[in-house]
């Protein structure tokens, strides 16, 4: 079996194994073993890709093409470039960290880990697909388990949050399907059969009117999952009601499908549509960047603070993609990776704090640095990374985004860039505010003095997420070079 199909097959095998387990202990051991193997496969894929990249000039490597439905020319067509390899590695790390953070899931543990791995299967399949139909299929597989994960294992108004999330994403999927079919039926504009293949469609001159019509459908269809303003409202409620590991995968992995889809499909296949519509979506994404930051300041619930922070940081991904130049696009991919690790780390820490204090309200917390120092120090580090401190992944990503944005010399781009840059200041305000209220000062509740320290499985999950944040910040060039080389053929298509 090829190296990429294993990323879809292995989670399915783990799911089958989980079906025959009994009790929490067996379920988490099987889930952990399967997730460790997936991380090992992702690391192996990274080194295999770097080796193949040095001798192969193809856009995608490790490709495989199998006909699924000949009449409609639907293929199981897979392959990876540096961007998808990096996102697969992100996924494997967060899935493993999520398993550790969910170590004490007593309520239907087998079903919980099965749902988690179904989501991971869809994500892996999405990142390796280079056929639009296959990509859409895996996209739906990734999105659907969220309803169960929030509706069954969530808290608060979980049914409402799960339904709101599902309806919003299914509505976006409907737009996306129309856009994909629009591309498909215009994929023979230069003659030849209709095709779903991304590489084949990229060689076709899709009529401008079709690009103008279908680009906003594809963009919105994917960008709703990337928390595009004003379609972001499902995200904070979904985060707040989701269990910890689901919040980690939701924000750290699932929402990355939005930016990746915009880049891989909307920008690459509909470049004239991108040029035509970019100004409109730049306004929406810049609004989301500012709105998310200011909304985070107003929150007192830790999950809502992090959720609105995600709206702001993911708005930067869409904003950078719409700048349509190499530096900004490099920043968009780096921001996707950086945000994935940071937000998953935040939600892991929030879950650890909540299980000990039974509250997420920062006004009821205080002095936690004295009683749970490890968790508190890691929270401070995650906060510094989020506000873009040099030495962490957030700084590397945001520098590329804003430098790339300023490369557009017209007044419109300069103004929206300055507005978006101001979000950094607002981010610093709400991060430092939370740190000051929650961690510093006297202990507000005497019962907090006996809070248990971080366990080995919590520490393992947290360190899995922290190391890439520091690693990318300290040594970003190898990753940046891998991404830039993968961007080149896409930039040639757009510019």
Tab-separated table of C-alpha atoms in Angstrom:
chain	number	residue	atom	x	y	z
A	1	UNK	CA	0.000	0.000	0.000
A	2	UNK	CA	1.221	3.513	-0.813
A	3	UNK	CA	2.525	5.788	1.942
A	4	UNK	CA	-0.430	8.210	1.764
A	5	UNK	CA	-3.352	5.777	1.760
A	6	UNK	CA	-2.077	4.448	5.082
A	7	UNK	CA	-3.172	7.731	6.670
A	8	UNK	CA	-6.766	6.802	5.801
A	9	UNK	CA	-6.503	3.052	6.332
A	10	UNK	CA	-4.759	3.066	9.728
A	11	UNK	CA	-7.390	5.182	11.558
A	12	UNK	CA	-10.074	2.870	10.129
A	13	UNK	CA	-8.188	-0.170	11.470
A	14	UNK	CA	-7.869	1.524	14.869
A	15	UNK	CA	-11.608	2.265	14.816
A	16	UNK	CA	-12.343	-1.409	14.094
A	17	UNK	CA	-10.043	-2.415	16.974
A	18	UNK	CA	-11.831	0.042	19.281
A	19	UNK	CA	-15.173	-1.579	18.501
A	20	UNK	CA	-13.981	-4.766	20.206
A	21	UNK	CA	-12.538	-3.073	23.305
A	22	UNK	CA	-14.144	-3.119	26.746
A	23	UNK	CA	-13.804	-0.251	29.184
A	24	UNK	CA	-11.824	2.970	29.316
A	25	UNK	CA	-8.393	1.395	29.826
A	26	UNK	CA	-8.459	-0.700	26.652
A	27	UNK	CA	-10.047	2.078	24.570
A	28	UNK	CA	-7.479	4.703	25.469
A	29	UNK	CA	-4.573	2.266	25.026
A	30	UNK	CA	-5.724	1.371	21.508
A	31	UNK	CA	-6.381	5.042	20.660
A	32	UNK	CA	-2.975	6.061	22.034
A	33	UNK	CA	-1.129	3.305	20.158
A	34	UNK	CA	-2.902	4.151	16.907
A	35	UNK	CA	-2.183	7.873	17.338
A	36	UNK	CA	1.507	7.234	18.104
A	37	UNK	CA	1.797	5.147	14.938
A	38	UNK	CA	0.122	7.943	12.944
A	39	UNK	CA	2.595	10.478	14.340
A	40	UNK	CA	5.446	8.149	13.387
A	41	UNK	CA	3.984	7.853	9.878
A	42	UNK	CA	3.739	11.659	9.620
A	43	UNK	CA	7.381	12.093	10.668
A	44	UNK	CA	8.397	9.400	8.180
A	45	UNK	CA	6.375	11.181	5.480
A	46	UNK	CA	8.173	14.448	6.255
A	47	UNK	CA	11.624	12.922	5.782
A	48	UNK	CA	10.482	10.950	2.729
A	49	UNK	CA	9.086	14.146	1.212
A	50	UNK	CA	12.282	16.122	1.853
A	51	UNK	CA	14.276	13.345	0.187
A	52	UNK	CA	11.883	13.116	-2.769
A	53	UNK	CA	11.724	16.905	-3.115
A	54	UNK	CA	15.460	17.072	-3.811
A	55	UNK	CA	15.151	14.824	-6.885
A	56	UNK	CA	11.568	15.411	-8.058
A	57	UNK	CA	10.261	18.698	-9.486
A	58	UNK	CA	6.598	17.611	-9.583
A	59	UNK	CA	4.018	19.763	-7.804
A	60	UNK	CA	2.790	16.721	-5.884
A	61	UNK	CA	4.745	13.613	-4.953
A	62	UNK	CA	3.727	10.088	-3.869
A	63	UNK	CA	0.745	10.389	-6.191
A	64	UNK	CA	-1.728	7.587	-6.809
A	65	UNK	CA	-4.646	7.632	-9.228
A	66	UNK	CA	-7.410	5.007	-9.165
A	67	UNK	CA	-10.672	5.333	-11.097
A	68	UNK	CA	-13.700	5.298	-8.799
A	69	UNK	CA	-16.579	6.122	-11.147
A	70	UNK	CA	-15.592	6.220	-14.775
A	71	UNK	CA	-18.759	7.807	-16.184
A	72	UNK	CA	-18.212	11.029	-14.215
A	73	UNK	CA	-14.407	10.735	-14.321
A	74	UNK	CA	-14.198	10.534	-10.516
A	75	UNK	CA	-10.839	9.293	-9.241
A	76	UNK	CA	-9.244	8.405	-5.959
A	77	UNK	CA	-6.397	10.777	-6.766
A	78	UNK	CA	-3.948	11.575	-3.981
A	79	UNK	CA	-0.595	13.295	-3.545
A	80	UNK	CA	1.190	15.727	-1.250
A	81	UNK	CA	3.351	18.819	-1.403
A	82	UNK	CA	5.201	20.556	1.425
A	83	UNK	CA	2.072	22.346	2.633
A	84	UNK	CA	-0.049	19.228	2.997
A	85	UNK	CA	2.864	17.353	4.613
A	86	UNK	CA	3.166	20.100	7.251
A	87	UNK	CA	-0.587	20.028	7.937
A	88	UNK	CA	-0.598	16.226	8.201
A	89	UNK	CA	2.163	16.493	10.797
A	90	UNK	CA	0.107	19.134	12.655
A	91	UNK	CA	-2.914	16.827	12.634
A	92	UNK	CA	-1.022	13.794	13.928
A	93	UNK	CA	0.483	15.765	16.834
A	94	UNK	CA	-2.838	17.296	17.900
A	95	UNK	CA	-4.705	13.979	17.625
A	96	UNK	CA	-2.141	12.285	19.895
A	97	UNK	CA	-2.207	15.216	22.333
A	98	UNK	CA	-6.015	15.050	22.323
A	99	UNK	CA	-5.921	11.367	23.266
A	100	UNK	CA	-3.677	12.139	26.246
A	101	UNK	CA	-5.842	15.062	27.359
A	102	UNK	CA	-8.919	12.757	27.113
A	103	UNK	CA	-7.261	10.071	29.252
A	104	UNK	CA	-10.029	10.180	31.869
A	105	UNK	CA	-13.067	10.186	29.560
A	106	UNK	CA	-15.365	7.875	31.534
A	107	UNK	CA	-18.575	8.509	29.571
A	108	UNK	CA	-18.745	6.162	26.544
A	109	UNK	CA	-14.959	6.183	26.006
A	110	UNK	CA	-14.991	3.714	23.120
A	111	UNK	CA	-17.543	5.729	21.170
A	112	UNK	CA	-15.701	8.967	21.969
A	113	UNK	CA	-12.359	7.767	20.583
A	114	UNK	CA	-14.092	6.243	17.541
A	115	UNK	CA	-15.723	9.596	16.724
A	116	UNK	CA	-12.416	11.385	17.266
A	117	UNK	CA	-10.638	9.048	14.834
A	118	UNK	CA	-13.401	9.316	12.219
A	119	UNK	CA	-12.800	13.073	12.281
A	120	UNK	CA	-9.046	12.495	11.939
A	121	UNK	CA	-9.622	10.122	9.002
A	122	UNK	CA	-11.562	12.809	7.157
A	123	UNK	CA	-8.868	15.406	7.836
A	124	UNK	CA	-6.032	13.180	6.623
A	125	UNK	CA	-8.006	12.258	3.515
A	126	UNK	CA	-8.757	15.906	2.795
A	127	UNK	CA	-5.098	16.945	2.990
A	128	UNK	CA	-3.895	14.175	0.635
A	129	UNK	CA	-6.654	14.591	-1.985
A	130	UNK	CA	-5.942	16.210	-5.346
A	131	UNK	CA	-9.348	15.315	-6.809
A	132	UNK	CA	-12.188	17.709	-6.003
A	133	UNK	CA	-14.783	14.977	-5.479
A	134	UNK	CA	-12.491	12.967	-3.183
A	135	UNK	CA	-11.586	16.143	-1.305
A	136	UNK	CA	-15.254	17.028	-0.777
A	137	UNK	CA	-16.026	13.482	0.379
A	138	UNK	CA	-13.322	13.578	3.064
A	139	UNK	CA	-14.380	17.116	3.995
A	140	UNK	CA	-17.842	15.837	4.875
A	141	UNK	CA	-16.402	12.866	6.800
A	142	UNK	CA	-14.353	15.312	8.888
A	143	UNK	CA	-17.243	17.682	9.638
A	144	UNK	CA	-20.082	15.268	10.492
A	145	UNK	CA	-18.608	13.729	13.725
A	146	UNK	CA	-18.532	17.191	15.316
A	147	UNK	CA	-22.279	17.011	15.916
A	148	UNK	CA	-21.930	13.810	17.949
A	149	UNK	CA	-18.757	14.878	19.754
A	150	UNK	CA	-20.373	18.093	20.998
A	151	UNK	CA	-23.960	16.871	21.320
A	152	UNK	CA	-23.063	13.775	23.394
A	153	UNK	CA	-19.862	14.633	25.269
A	154	UNK	CA	-20.207	18.408	25.463
A	155	UNK	CA	-21.432	20.641	28.287
A	156	UNK	CA	-23.761	23.610	28.689
A	157	UNK	CA	-26.232	24.166	25.821
A	158	UNK	CA	-24.518	21.369	23.894
A	159	UNK	CA	-27.485	20.361	21.701
A	160	UNK	CA	-27.974	23.957	20.578
A	161	UNK	CA	-24.260	24.441	19.906
A	162	UNK	CA	-23.951	21.150	18.029
A	163	UNK	CA	-26.980	21.898	15.866
A	164	UNK	CA	-25.852	25.464	15.149
A	165	UNK	CA	-22.401	24.264	14.121
A	166	UNK	CA	-23.824	21.506	11.928
A	167	UNK	CA	-26.362	23.726	10.172
A	168	UNK	CA	-23.796	26.447	9.457
A	169	UNK	CA	-21.226	24.011	8.101
A	170	UNK	CA	-23.785	22.049	6.096
A	171	UNK	CA	-25.010	25.303	4.559
A	172	UNK	CA	-21.420	26.123	3.645
A	173	UNK	CA	-21.031	22.612	2.215
A	174	UNK	CA	-24.039	23.216	-0.047
A	175	UNK	CA	-22.378	26.345	-1.458
A	176	UNK	CA	-19.127	24.444	-1.799
A	177	UNK	CA	-20.771	21.596	-3.701
A	178	UNK	CA	-22.374	24.027	-6.151
A	179	UNK	CA	-18.982	25.700	-6.652
A	180	UNK	CA	-17.203	22.366	-7.219
A	181	UNK	CA	-19.820	21.284	-9.746
A	182	UNK	CA	-19.455	24.672	-11.428
A	183	UNK	CA	-15.716	24.067	-11.799
A	184	UNK	CA	-16.345	20.500	-13.000
A	185	UNK	CA	-18.767	21.533	-15.750
A	186	UNK	CA	-16.324	24.199	-16.930
A	187	UNK	CA	-13.273	21.934	-16.773
A	188	UNK	CA	-13.395	21.140	-20.495
A	189	UNK	CA	-13.343	24.739	-21.728
A	190	UNK	CA	-10.204	23.932	-23.743
A	191	UNK	CA	-11.632	20.648	-25.014
A	192	UNK	CA	-11.326	17.177	-23.542
A	193	UNK	CA	-13.410	15.340	-20.947
A	194	UNK	CA	-14.839	16.839	-17.786
A	195	UNK	CA	-12.611	16.222	-14.761
A	196	UNK	CA	-12.393	16.705	-11.004
A	197	UNK	CA	-8.570	16.551	-11.026
A	198	UNK	CA	-7.044	19.715	-9.556
A	199	UNK	CA	-3.924	19.408	-11.697
A	200	UNK	CA	-5.890	18.876	-14.913
A	201	UNK	CA	-8.303	21.734	-14.187
A	202	UNK	CA	-5.349	24.045	-13.497
A	203	UNK	CA	-4.303	23.596	-17.140
A	204	UNK	CA	-7.727	24.727	-18.390
A	205	UNK	CA	-8.711	28.334	-19.004
A	206	UNK	CA	-12.033	28.429	-17.167
A	207	UNK	CA	-14.149	31.294	-18.613
A	208	UNK	CA	-13.951	34.545	-16.649
A	209	UNK	CA	-17.708	34.730	-16.098
A	210	UNK	CA	-17.681	31.239	-14.598
A	211	UNK	CA	-14.743	32.153	-12.341
A	212	UNK	CA	-16.498	35.330	-11.246
A	213	UNK	CA	-19.650	33.348	-10.401
A	214	UNK	CA	-18.137	30.323	-8.668
A	215	UNK	CA	-15.187	31.869	-6.778
A	216	UNK	CA	-17.350	33.415	-4.001
A	217	UNK	CA	-19.217	30.120	-3.591
A	218	UNK	CA	-15.987	28.150	-3.179
A	219	UNK	CA	-14.422	30.833	-0.984
A	220	UNK	CA	-17.386	31.159	1.369
A	221	UNK	CA	-17.949	27.392	1.370
A	222	UNK	CA	-14.470	26.797	2.726
A	223	UNK	CA	-13.998	30.055	4.654
A	224	UNK	CA	-17.048	29.496	6.885
A	225	UNK	CA	-15.044	26.640	8.403
A	226	UNK	CA	-12.177	29.126	8.742
A	227	UNK	CA	-14.431	31.453	10.802
A	228	UNK	CA	-14.964	34.076	8.094
A	229	UNK	CA	-16.814	37.125	9.443
A	230	UNK	CA	-19.862	37.324	9.661
A	231	UNK	CA	-20.320	33.531	9.334
A	232	UNK	CA	-18.184	32.830	12.417
A	233	UNK	CA	-20.924	32.688	15.055
A	234	UNK	CA	-21.045	28.868	15.146
A	235	UNK	CA	-17.427	28.696	16.294
A	236	UNK	CA	-17.460	30.315	19.795
A	237	UNK	CA	-20.588	28.403	20.840
A	238	UNK	CA	-19.164	25.169	19.471
A	239	UNK	CA	-15.874	25.670	21.315
A	240	UNK	CA	-17.587	26.554	24.588
A	241	UNK	CA	-19.775	23.435	24.607
A	242	UNK	CA	-17.235	20.950	23.223
A	243	UNK	CA	-15.162	18.650	25.460
A	244	UNK	CA	-11.490	19.588	25.703
A	245	UNK	CA	-10.029	17.228	23.092
A	246	UNK	CA	-12.801	18.122	20.640
A	247	UNK	CA	-12.072	21.839	21.078
A	248	UNK	CA	-8.423	21.036	20.400
A	249	UNK	CA	-9.190	19.194	17.158
A	250	UNK	CA	-11.939	21.627	16.194
A	251	UNK	CA	-9.749	24.737	16.372
A	252	UNK	CA	-6.345	23.138	15.887
A	253	UNK	CA	-7.117	20.894	12.928
A	254	UNK	CA	-10.660	21.044	11.522
A	255	UNK	CA	-10.735	24.808	11.013
A	256	UNK	CA	-7.500	24.538	8.990
A	257	UNK	CA	-9.484	22.803	6.257
A	258	UNK	CA	-11.055	26.181	5.491
A	259	UNK	CA	-7.867	28.082	4.685
A	260	UNK	CA	-6.316	25.066	2.953
A	261	UNK	CA	-9.378	24.649	0.725
A	262	UNK	CA	-9.395	28.349	-0.163
A	263	UNK	CA	-5.735	28.114	-1.135
A	264	UNK	CA	-5.847	24.770	-2.950
A	265	UNK	CA	-9.129	25.192	-4.819
A	266	UNK	CA	-10.400	28.791	-4.928
A	267	UNK	CA	-7.065	30.558	-5.482
A	268	UNK	CA	-5.408	27.982	-7.708
A	269	UNK	CA	-8.291	26.994	-9.977
A	270	UNK	CA	-10.111	30.352	-10.156
A	271	UNK	CA	-7.310	32.965	-10.218
A	272	UNK	CA	-9.259	35.561	-12.192
A	273	UNK	CA	-12.164	35.186	-9.805
A	274	UNK	CA	-9.726	35.711	-6.928
A	275	UNK	CA	-8.471	38.952	-8.449
A	276	UNK	CA	-12.023	40.108	-9.075
A	277	UNK	CA	-13.385	39.356	-5.595
A	278	UNK	CA	-10.311	39.823	-3.393
A	279	UNK	CA	-11.182	43.382	-2.286
A	280	UNK	CA	-14.579	42.294	-0.920
A	281	UNK	CA	-13.269	39.340	1.055
A	282	UNK	CA	-10.272	41.349	2.287
A	283	UNK	CA	-12.749	43.701	3.965
A	284	UNK	CA	-14.588	40.763	5.571
A	285	UNK	CA	-11.402	39.039	6.754
A	286	UNK	CA	-9.885	42.265	8.138
A	287	UNK	CA	-13.159	42.949	9.956
A	288	UNK	CA	-12.963	39.447	11.433
A	289	UNK	CA	-9.402	40.044	12.618
A	290	UNK	CA	-10.387	43.184	14.520
A	291	UNK	CA	-13.802	41.975	15.645
A	292	UNK	CA	-12.421	38.715	17.060
A	293	UNK	CA	-9.738	40.547	19.043
A	294	UNK	CA	-12.151	43.096	20.550
A	295	UNK	CA	-14.774	40.410	21.256
A	296	UNK	CA	-12.147	38.403	23.168
A	297	UNK	CA	-11.521	41.374	25.471
A	298	UNK	CA	-15.185	41.433	26.507
A	299	UNK	CA	-15.326	37.754	27.515
A	300	UNK	CA	-14.805	36.290	30.974
A	301	UNK	CA	-15.186	32.613	30.009
A	302	UNK	CA	-11.772	31.160	29.094
A	303	UNK	CA	-13.155	29.105	26.217
A	304	UNK	CA	-14.965	32.084	24.705
A	305	UNK	CA	-11.794	34.167	24.990
A	306	UNK	CA	-9.835	31.539	23.094
A	307	UNK	CA	-12.663	31.013	20.601
A	308	UNK	CA	-12.845	34.694	19.643
A	309	UNK	CA	-9.056	34.801	19.572
A	310	UNK	CA	-9.262	32.008	16.987
A	311	UNK	CA	-11.668	34.072	14.887
A	312	UNK	CA	-9.074	36.860	14.871
A	313	UNK	CA	-6.045	34.663	14.149
A	314	UNK	CA	-7.786	32.625	11.453
A	315	UNK	CA	-8.981	35.860	9.878
A	316	UNK	CA	-5.293	36.593	9.337
A	317	UNK	CA	-4.964	33.359	7.330
A	318	UNK	CA	-7.726	34.382	4.916
A	319	UNK	CA	-6.441	37.968	4.866
A	320	UNK	CA	-2.961	36.773	3.880
A	321	UNK	CA	-4.247	34.446	1.156
A	322	UNK	CA	-6.162	37.343	-0.396
A	323	UNK	CA	-2.944	39.398	-0.647
A	324	UNK	CA	-1.982	37.117	-3.569
A	325	UNK	CA	1.790	37.179	-3.141
A	326	UNK	CA	4.439	34.688	-2.037
A	327	UNK	CA	5.424	36.254	1.281
A	328	UNK	CA	1.848	36.630	2.504
A	329	UNK	CA	0.931	33.122	1.382
A	330	UNK	CA	3.941	31.726	3.224
A	331	UNK	CA	2.704	33.607	6.296
A	332	UNK	CA	-0.810	32.184	5.832
A	333	UNK	CA	0.452	28.587	5.913
A	334	UNK	CA	2.768	29.309	8.850
A	335	UNK	CA	-0.123	30.998	10.671
A	336	UNK	CA	-2.315	27.935	10.085
A	337	UNK	CA	0.338	25.733	11.670
A	338	UNK	CA	1.131	28.167	14.473
A	339	UNK	CA	-2.507	28.767	15.340
A	340	UNK	CA	-3.195	25.035	15.261
A	341	UNK	CA	-0.592	24.295	17.910
A	342	UNK	CA	-1.317	27.407	20.011
A	343	UNK	CA	-5.076	27.103	20.155
A	344	UNK	CA	-4.929	23.360	20.849
A	345	UNK	CA	-2.499	24.102	23.687
A	346	UNK	CA	-4.784	26.814	25.077
A	347	UNK	CA	-7.824	24.521	25.047
A	348	UNK	CA	-5.824	21.717	26.664
A	349	UNK	CA	-4.749	24.062	29.471
A	350	UNK	CA	-8.270	25.468	29.852
A	351	UNK	CA	-9.605	21.931	30.175
A	352	UNK	CA	-6.982	21.137	32.822
A	353	UNK	CA	-7.890	24.274	34.785
A	354	UNK	CA	-11.628	23.576	34.518
A	355	UNK	CA	-11.376	19.965	35.736
A	356	UNK	CA	-9.591	21.240	38.868
A	357	UNK	CA	-11.595	24.386	39.656
A	358	UNK	CA	-14.985	23.590	38.047
A	359	UNK	CA	-15.102	27.066	36.526
A	360	UNK	CA	-13.879	28.837	33.400
A	361	UNK	CA	-14.831	32.302	34.653
A	362	UNK	CA	-11.610	34.295	35.075
A	363	UNK	CA	-13.249	36.584	37.642
A	364	UNK	CA	-13.604	33.590	39.984
A	365	UNK	CA	-10.004	32.514	39.498
A	366	UNK	CA	-6.855	34.072	40.897
A	367	UNK	CA	-3.417	33.173	42.182
A	368	UNK	CA	-3.266	29.900	40.229
A	369	UNK	CA	0.450	30.373	39.596
A	370	UNK	CA	1.043	29.533	43.268
A	371	UNK	CA	-1.004	26.312	43.305
A	372	UNK	CA	-0.598	24.830	39.798
A	373	UNK	CA	2.708	26.367	38.633
A	374	UNK	CA	3.376	24.051	35.663
A	375	UNK	CA	-0.018	24.644	34.058
A	376	UNK	CA	0.219	28.386	34.778
A	377	UNK	CA	3.705	28.805	33.308
A	378	UNK	CA	2.724	26.937	30.134
A	379	UNK	CA	-0.358	29.175	29.866
A	380	UNK	CA	1.860	32.263	30.050
A	381	UNK	CA	4.146	30.834	27.334
A	382	UNK	CA	1.139	30.060	25.113
A	383	UNK	CA	-0.120	33.611	25.669
A	384	UNK	CA	3.226	35.133	24.704
A	385	UNK	CA	3.260	33.007	21.558
A	386	UNK	CA	-0.281	34.120	20.729
A	387	UNK	CA	0.548	37.819	20.970
A	388	UNK	CA	3.495	37.334	18.591
A	389	UNK	CA	6.540	37.426	20.855
A	390	UNK	CA	9.798	36.760	18.917
A	391	UNK	CA	11.106	33.252	19.465
A	392	UNK	CA	7.684	31.649	19.026
A	393	UNK	CA	5.794	30.493	15.938
A	394	UNK	CA	3.259	33.341	16.045
A	395	UNK	CA	5.923	35.972	15.409
A	396	UNK	CA	7.303	34.157	12.353
A	397	UNK	CA	3.840	33.771	10.836
A	398	UNK	CA	2.600	37.308	11.495
A	399	UNK	CA	5.799	38.927	10.221
A	400	UNK	CA	5.414	37.126	6.895
A	401	UNK	CA	1.729	38.054	6.680
A	402	UNK	CA	2.170	41.762	7.321
A	403	UNK	CA	5.350	42.143	5.256
A	404	UNK	CA	3.594	40.374	2.390
A	405	UNK	CA	0.498	42.532	2.794
A	406	UNK	CA	2.581	45.730	2.645
A	407	UNK	CA	4.065	44.594	-0.656
A	408	UNK	CA	0.782	45.703	-2.231
A	409	UNK	CA	1.474	49.399	-2.725
A	410	UNK	CA	-2.041	50.752	-3.325
A	411	UNK	CA	-3.833	52.718	-0.627
A	412	UNK	CA	-6.613	50.162	-0.052
A	413	UNK	CA	-4.245	47.312	0.799
A	414	UNK	CA	-2.077	49.549	2.983
A	415	UNK	CA	-5.048	50.828	4.993
A	416	UNK	CA	-6.581	47.385	5.671
A	417	UNK	CA	-3.137	46.066	6.575
A	418	UNK	CA	-2.619	48.821	9.153
A	419	UNK	CA	-6.076	48.084	10.579
A	420	UNK	CA	-5.256	44.374	10.817
A	421	UNK	CA	-1.854	45.023	12.404
A	422	UNK	CA	-3.603	46.920	15.197
A	423	UNK	CA	-5.146	43.617	16.282
A	424	UNK	CA	-1.720	42.669	17.687
A	425	UNK	CA	-2.099	45.387	20.316
A	426	UNK	CA	-5.597	44.242	21.215
A	427	UNK	CA	-4.369	40.634	21.449
A	428	UNK	CA	-1.700	41.703	23.933
A	429	UNK	CA	-4.387	43.403	26.034
A	430	UNK	CA	-6.665	40.379	26.447
A	431	UNK	CA	-3.804	37.906	26.890
A	432	UNK	CA	-2.123	39.977	29.617
A	433	UNK	CA	-5.515	40.694	31.212
A	434	UNK	CA	-6.271	36.974	31.555
A	435	UNK	CA	-2.784	36.226	32.878
A	436	UNK	CA	-3.041	39.039	35.421
A	437	UNK	CA	-6.507	38.134	36.717
A	438	UNK	CA	-6.288	34.343	36.626
A	439	UNK	CA	-2.680	33.565	37.508
A	440	UNK	CA	-1.295	36.489	39.528
A	441	UNK	CA	-2.191	37.917	42.917
A	442	UNK	CA	-3.609	36.131	45.965
A	443	UNK	CA	-5.492	32.843	45.731
A	444	UNK	CA	-9.177	33.828	45.601
A	445	UNK	CA	-10.613	30.527	46.755
A	446	UNK	CA	-9.107	28.629	49.683
A	447	UNK	CA	-10.136	25.299	48.139
A	448	UNK	CA	-7.712	25.994	45.258
A	449	UNK	CA	-4.760	25.529	47.623
A	450	UNK	CA	-5.202	21.758	47.359
A	451	UNK	CA	-5.561	21.562	43.569
A	452	UNK	CA	-3.780	18.509	42.102
A	453	UNK	CA	-0.707	19.050	39.981
A	454	UNK	CA	-0.547	18.106	36.302
A	455	UNK	CA	-0.536	14.355	35.684
A	456	UNK	CA	1.925	12.551	33.411
A	457	UNK	CA	-0.585	12.217	30.568
A	458	UNK	CA	-1.566	15.901	30.783
A	459	UNK	CA	2.100	16.917	30.828
A	460	UNK	CA	2.813	14.723	27.797
A	461	UNK	CA	-0.080	16.194	25.832
A	462	UNK	CA	0.943	19.761	26.672
A	463	UNK	CA	4.617	19.257	25.772
A	464	UNK	CA	3.666	17.664	22.443
A	465	UNK	CA	2.000	20.973	21.531
A	466	UNK	CA	4.541	23.315	23.102
A	467	UNK	CA	7.645	21.930	21.380
A	468	UNK	CA	6.518	22.794	17.806
A	469	UNK	CA	5.565	26.331	18.892
A	470	UNK	CA	9.086	26.919	20.170
A	471	UNK	CA	10.710	24.897	17.386
A	472	UNK	CA	9.059	26.887	14.573
A	473	UNK	CA	9.859	30.156	16.344
A	474	UNK	CA	13.529	29.352	16.882
A	475	UNK	CA	14.276	27.504	13.612
A	476	UNK	CA	11.638	28.412	11.008
A	477	UNK	CA	13.752	28.354	7.836
A	478	UNK	CA	13.522	24.650	6.985
A	479	UNK	CA	9.731	24.765	7.237
A	480	UNK	CA	9.471	28.095	5.430
A	481	UNK	CA	11.689	26.851	2.588
A	482	UNK	CA	9.580	23.704	2.205
A	483	UNK	CA	6.398	25.786	2.032
A	484	UNK	CA	7.854	28.374	-0.380
A	485	UNK	CA	8.939	25.702	-2.833
A	486	UNK	CA	5.422	24.257	-2.781
A	487	UNK	CA	3.872	27.702	-3.273
A	488	UNK	CA	5.746	28.487	-6.486
A	489	UNK	CA	3.566	26.565	-8.984
A	490	UNK	CA	0.407	27.944	-7.377
A	491	UNK	CA	1.689	31.509	-7.557
A	492	UNK	CA	2.476	31.069	-11.238
A	493	UNK	CA	-1.142	30.103	-11.781
A	494	UNK	CA	-2.530	33.083	-9.864
A	495	UNK	CA	-0.092	35.790	-10.895
